[in-house]
Amino acid sequence: MAMEKNVIKKFGSLIGYKEGYDGIFTHGGTAGNLTAMLAARQVKTNYNIWEAGIRENERPGYLISEQAHYSVGRNVK
């Protein structure tokens, strides 16, 4: 965990972040895409979807490019 934090701090400084950022590592593109999609879904939902689940009348929508990694479409299903 300490190594991960140090690498995230280094990458953040390389792209110009000053402070207030964080990150995680995943073990591949598929896991990374799923993690990003779940985080975005939580941020864009008006309630705690992690705890309450998907509300049938408030189902999130997704727009997926044809150039997207195959896992993105599979993660939505």
PDB file of N, CA and C in Angstrom, residues 25-75:
ATOM      1  N   PHE A  25      -4.614   1.255  -8.065  1.00  0.00           N
ATOM      2  CA  PHE A  25      -4.115   0.425  -9.144  1.00  0.00           C
ATOM      3  C   PHE A  25      -5.010  -0.790  -9.290  1.00  0.00           C
ATOM      4  N   THR A  26      -5.193  -1.216 -10.520  1.00  0.00           N
ATOM      5  CA  THR A  26      -5.943  -2.437 -10.790  1.00  0.00           C
ATOM      6  C   THR A  26      -5.034  -3.378 -11.568  1.00  0.00           C
ATOM      7  N   HIS A  27      -5.459  -4.584 -11.709  1.00  0.00           N
ATOM      8  CA  HIS A  27      -4.631  -5.582 -12.380  1.00  0.00           C
ATOM      9  C   HIS A  27      -5.030  -5.798 -13.837  1.00  0.00           C
ATOM     10  N   GLY A  28      -5.310  -4.744 -14.559  1.00  0.00           N
ATOM     11  CA  GLY A  28      -5.600  -4.853 -15.980  1.00  0.00           C
ATOM     12  C   GLY A  28      -6.657  -3.879 -16.438  1.00  0.00           C
ATOM     13  N   GLY A  29      -6.810  -3.803 -17.755  1.00  0.00           N
ATOM     14  CA  GLY A  29      -7.750  -2.865 -18.358  1.00  0.00           C
ATOM     15  C   GLY A  29      -9.196  -3.138 -18.003  1.00  0.00           C
ATOM     16  N   THR A  30      -9.575  -4.407 -17.980  1.00  0.00           N
ATOM     17  CA  THR A  30     -10.956  -4.756 -17.666  1.00  0.00           C
ATOM     18  C   THR A  30     -11.319  -4.325 -16.252  1.00  0.00           C
ATOM     19  N   ALA A  31     -10.472  -4.646 -15.292  1.00  0.00           N
ATOM     20  CA  ALA A  31     -10.726  -4.256 -13.900  1.00  0.00           C
ATOM     21  C   ALA A  31     -10.667  -2.738 -13.737  1.00  0.00           C
ATOM     22  N   GLY A  32      -9.758  -2.097 -14.451  1.00  0.00           N
ATOM     23  CA  GLY A  32      -9.663  -0.641 -14.397  1.00  0.00           C
ATOM     24  C   GLY A  32     -10.901   0.033 -14.953  1.00  0.00           C
ATOM     25  N   ASN A  33     -11.407  -0.474 -16.075  1.00  0.00           N
ATOM     26  CA  ASN A  33     -12.625   0.083 -16.658  1.00  0.00           C
ATOM     27  C   ASN A  33     -13.823  -0.106 -15.732  1.00  0.00           C
ATOM     28  N   LEU A  34     -13.954  -1.277 -15.149  1.00  0.00           N
ATOM     29  CA  LEU A  34     -15.070  -1.524 -14.233  1.00  0.00           C
ATOM     30  C   LEU A  34     -14.986  -0.606 -13.020  1.00  0.00           C
ATOM     31  N   THR A  35     -13.801  -0.450 -12.457  1.00  0.00           N
ATOM     32  CA  THR A  35     -13.613   0.427 -11.299  1.00  0.00           C
ATOM     33  C   THR A  35     -14.003   1.864 -11.639  1.00  0.00           C
ATOM     34  N   ALA A  36     -13.557   2.340 -12.802  1.00  0.00           N
ATOM     35  CA  ALA A  36     -13.883   3.706 -13.225  1.00  0.00           C
ATOM     36  C   ALA A  36     -15.380   3.878 -13.462  1.00  0.00           C
ATOM     37  N   MET A  37     -16.011   2.879 -14.070  1.00  0.00           N
ATOM     38  CA  MET A  37     -17.440   2.974 -14.340  1.00  0.00           C
ATOM     39  C   MET A  37     -18.260   2.971 -13.053  1.00  0.00           C
ATOM     40  N   LEU A  38     -17.873   2.150 -12.093  1.00  0.00           N
ATOM     41  CA  LEU A  38     -18.586   2.119 -10.816  1.00  0.00           C
ATOM     42  C   LEU A  38     -18.427   3.435 -10.059  1.00  0.00           C
ATOM     43  N   ALA A  39     -17.219   3.998 -10.085  1.00  0.00           N
ATOM     44  CA  ALA A  39     -16.987   5.279  -9.413  1.00  0.00           C
ATOM     45  C   ALA A  39     -17.794   6.395 -10.083  1.00  0.00           C
ATOM     46  N   ALA A  40     -17.804   6.430 -11.421  1.00  0.00           N
ATOM     47  CA  ALA A  40     -18.569   7.453 -12.139  1.00  0.00           C
ATOM     48  C   ALA A  40     -20.060   7.302 -11.878  1.00  0.00           C
ATOM     49  N   ARG A  41     -20.539   6.068 -11.841  1.00  0.00           N
ATOM     50  CA  ARG A  41     -21.965   5.825 -11.568  1.00  0.00           C
ATOM     51  C   ARG A  41     -22.349   6.354 -10.195  1.00  0.00           C
ATOM     52  N   GLN A  42     -21.479   6.149  -9.204  1.00  0.00           N
ATOM     53  CA  GLN A  42     -21.761   6.637  -7.859  1.00  0.00           C
ATOM     54  C   GLN A  42     -21.811   8.163  -7.826  1.00  0.00           C
ATOM     55  N   VAL A  43     -20.862   8.802  -8.503  1.00  0.00           N
ATOM     56  CA  VAL A  43     -20.795  10.263  -8.518  1.00  0.00           C
ATOM     57  C   VAL A  43     -22.002  10.872  -9.228  1.00  0.00           C
ATOM     58  N   LYS A  44     -22.469  10.243 -10.295  1.00  0.00           N
ATOM     59  CA  LYS A  44     -23.556  10.792 -11.100  1.00  0.00           C
ATOM     60  C   LYS A  44     -24.947  10.380 -10.633  1.00  0.00           C
ATOM     61  N   THR A  45     -25.041   9.564  -9.609  1.00  0.00           N
ATOM     62  CA  THR A  45     -26.337   9.138  -9.083  1.00  0.00           C
ATOM     63  C   THR A  45     -26.718  10.045  -7.922  1.00  0.00           C
ATOM     64  N   ASN A  46     -27.990  10.368  -7.810  1.00  0.00           N
ATOM     65  CA  ASN A  46     -28.464  11.286  -6.767  1.00  0.00           C
ATOM     66  C   ASN A  46     -28.659  10.629  -5.407  1.00  0.00           C
ATOM     67  N   TYR A  47     -28.228   9.407  -5.273  1.00  0.00           N
ATOM     68  CA  TYR A  47     -28.356   8.689  -3.999  1.00  0.00           C
ATOM     69  C   TYR A  47     -27.183   7.712  -3.889  1.00  0.00           C
ATOM     70  N   ASN A  48     -27.061   7.031  -2.769  1.00  0.00           N
ATOM     71  CA  ASN A  48     -25.944   6.105  -2.576  1.00  0.00           C
ATOM     72  C   ASN A  48     -26.271   4.764  -3.228  1.00  0.00           C
ATOM     73  N   ILE A  49     -25.898   4.648  -4.487  1.00  0.00           N
ATOM     74  CA  ILE A  49     -26.209   3.448  -5.254  1.00  0.00           C
ATOM     75  C   ILE A  49     -25.469   2.227  -4.722  1.00  0.00           C
ATOM     76  N   TRP A  50     -24.320   2.449  -4.057  1.00  0.00           N
ATOM     77  CA  TRP A  50     -23.567   1.334  -3.458  1.00  0.00           C
ATOM     78  C   TRP A  50     -24.417   0.626  -2.411  1.00  0.00           C
ATOM     79  N   GLU A  51     -25.152   1.403  -1.628  1.00  0.00           N
ATOM     80  CA  GLU A  51     -25.924   0.841  -0.520  1.00  0.00           C
ATOM     81  C   GLU A  51     -27.364   0.529  -0.899  1.00  0.00           C
ATOM     82  N   ALA A  52     -27.984   1.359  -1.724  1.00  0.00           N
ATOM     83  CA  ALA A  52     -29.405   1.202  -2.046  1.00  0.00           C
ATOM     84  C   ALA A  52     -29.656   0.347  -3.285  1.00  0.00           C
ATOM     85  N   GLY A  53     -28.647   0.188  -4.131  1.00  0.00           N
ATOM     86  CA  GLY A  53     -28.850  -0.533  -5.380  1.00  0.00           C
ATOM     87  C   GLY A  53     -29.482   0.358  -6.434  1.00  0.00           C
ATOM     88  N   ILE A  54     -29.684  -0.211  -7.609  1.00  0.00           N
ATOM     89  CA  ILE A  54     -30.257   0.566  -8.708  1.00  0.00           C
ATOM     90  C   ILE A  54     -31.753   0.682  -8.514  1.00  0.00           C
ATOM     91  N   ARG A  55     -32.254   1.916  -8.560  1.00  0.00           N
ATOM     92  CA  ARG A  55     -33.693   2.166  -8.497  1.00  0.00           C
ATOM     93  C   ARG A  55     -34.256   2.047  -9.910  1.00  0.00           C
ATOM     94  N   GLU A  56     -35.282   1.261 -10.052  1.00  0.00           N
ATOM     95  CA  GLU A  56     -35.841   0.984 -11.381  1.00  0.00           C
ATOM     96  C   GLU A  56     -36.227   2.259 -12.121  1.00  0.00           C
ATOM     97  N   ASN A  57     -36.746   3.254 -11.409  1.00  0.00           N
ATOM     98  CA  ASN A  57     -37.162   4.500 -12.063  1.00  0.00           C
ATOM     99  C   ASN A  57     -36.012   5.500 -12.230  1.00  0.00           C
ATOM    100  N   GLU A  58     -34.805   5.148 -11.798  1.00  0.00           N
ATOM    101  CA  GLU A  58     -33.637   6.030 -11.926  1.00  0.00           C
ATOM    102  C   GLU A  58     -32.442   5.274 -12.474  1.00  0.00           C
ATOM    103  N   ARG A  59     -32.672   4.400 -13.433  1.00  0.00           N
ATOM    104  CA  ARG A  59     -31.581   3.607 -13.992  1.00  0.00           C
ATOM    105  C   ARG A  59     -30.587   4.498 -14.727  1.00  0.00           C
ATOM    106  N   PRO A  60     -29.290   4.346 -14.459  1.00  0.00           N
ATOM    107  CA  PRO A  60     -28.292   5.148 -15.171  1.00  0.00           C
ATOM    108  C   PRO A  60     -28.213   4.736 -16.638  1.00  0.00           C
ATOM    109  N   GLY A  61     -27.840   5.673 -17.485  1.00  0.00           N
ATOM    110  CA  GLY A  61     -27.639   5.396 -18.899  1.00  0.00           C
ATOM    111  C   GLY A  61     -26.155   5.479 -19.234  1.00  0.00           C
ATOM    112  N   TYR A  62     -25.759   4.823 -20.299  1.00  0.00           N
ATOM    113  CA  TYR A  62     -24.352   4.790 -20.707  1.00  0.00           C
ATOM    114  C   TYR A  62     -24.259   5.016 -22.207  1.00  0.00           C
ATOM    115  N   LEU A  63     -23.311   5.829 -22.622  1.00  0.00           N
ATOM    116  CA  LEU A  63     -22.974   6.005 -24.030  1.00  0.00           C
ATOM    117  C   LEU A  63     -21.594   5.402 -24.221  1.00  0.00           C
ATOM    118  N   ILE A  64     -21.492   4.461 -25.138  1.00  0.00           N
ATOM    119  CA  ILE A  64     -20.243   3.739 -25.318  1.00  0.00           C
ATOM    120  C   ILE A  64     -19.789   3.865 -26.769  1.00  0.00           C
ATOM    121  N   SER A  65     -18.581   4.331 -26.963  1.00  0.00           N
ATOM    122  CA  SER A  65     -18.012   4.461 -28.296  1.00  0.00           C
ATOM    123  C   SER A  65     -17.709   3.085 -28.886  1.00  0.00           C
ATOM    124  N   GLU A  66     -17.744   3.007 -30.209  1.00  0.00           N
ATOM    125  CA  GLU A  66     -17.355   1.769 -30.874  1.00  0.00           C
ATOM    126  C   GLU A  66     -15.883   1.457 -30.660  1.00  0.00           C
ATOM    127  N   GLN A  67     -15.087   2.471 -30.330  1.00  0.00           N
ATOM    128  CA  GLN A  67     -13.663   2.270 -30.094  1.00  0.00           C
ATOM    129  C   GLN A  67     -13.350   1.874 -28.648  1.00  0.00           C
ATOM    130  N   ALA A  68     -14.364   1.806 -27.801  1.00  0.00           N
ATOM    131  CA  ALA A  68     -14.142   1.466 -26.390  1.00  0.00           C
ATOM    132  C   ALA A  68     -13.664   0.024 -26.257  1.00  0.00           C
ATOM    133  N   HIS A  69     -12.931  -0.230 -25.201  1.00  0.00           N
ATOM    134  CA  HIS A  69     -12.487  -1.585 -24.872  1.00  0.00           C
ATOM    135  C   HIS A  69     -13.717  -2.482 -24.720  1.00  0.00           C
ATOM    136  N   TYR A  70     -13.624  -3.716 -25.159  1.00  0.00           N
ATOM    137  CA  TYR A  70     -14.781  -4.623 -25.125  1.00  0.00           C
ATOM    138  C   TYR A  70     -15.400  -4.749 -23.739  1.00  0.00           C
ATOM    139  N   SER A  71     -14.597  -4.565 -22.708  1.00  0.00           N
ATOM    140  CA  SER A  71     -15.095  -4.741 -21.341  1.00  0.00           C
ATOM    141  C   SER A  71     -16.106  -3.676 -20.938  1.00  0.00           C
ATOM    142  N   VAL A  72     -16.050  -2.504 -21.557  1.00  0.00           N
ATOM    143  CA  VAL A  72     -16.958  -1.427 -21.169  1.00  0.00           C
ATOM    144  C   VAL A  72     -18.399  -1.847 -21.438  1.00  0.00           C
ATOM    145  N   GLY A  73     -18.679  -2.351 -22.623  1.00  0.00           N
ATOM    146  CA  GLY A  73     -20.021  -2.828 -22.945  1.00  0.00           C
ATOM    147  C   GLY A  73     -20.448  -3.991 -22.062  1.00  0.00           C
ATOM    148  N   ARG A  74     -19.540  -4.888 -21.781  1.00  0.00           N
ATOM    149  CA  ARG A  74     -19.856  -6.031 -20.919  1.00  0.00           C
ATOM    150  C   ARG A  74     -20.120  -5.591 -19.478  1.00  0.00           C
ATOM    151  N   ASN A  75     -19.410  -4.578 -19.033  1.00  0.00           N
ATOM    152  CA  ASN A  75     -19.606  -4.093 -17.655  1.00  0.00           C
ATOM    153  C   ASN A  75     -20.979  -3.484 -17.457  1.00  0.00           C
TER     154      ASN A  75
END
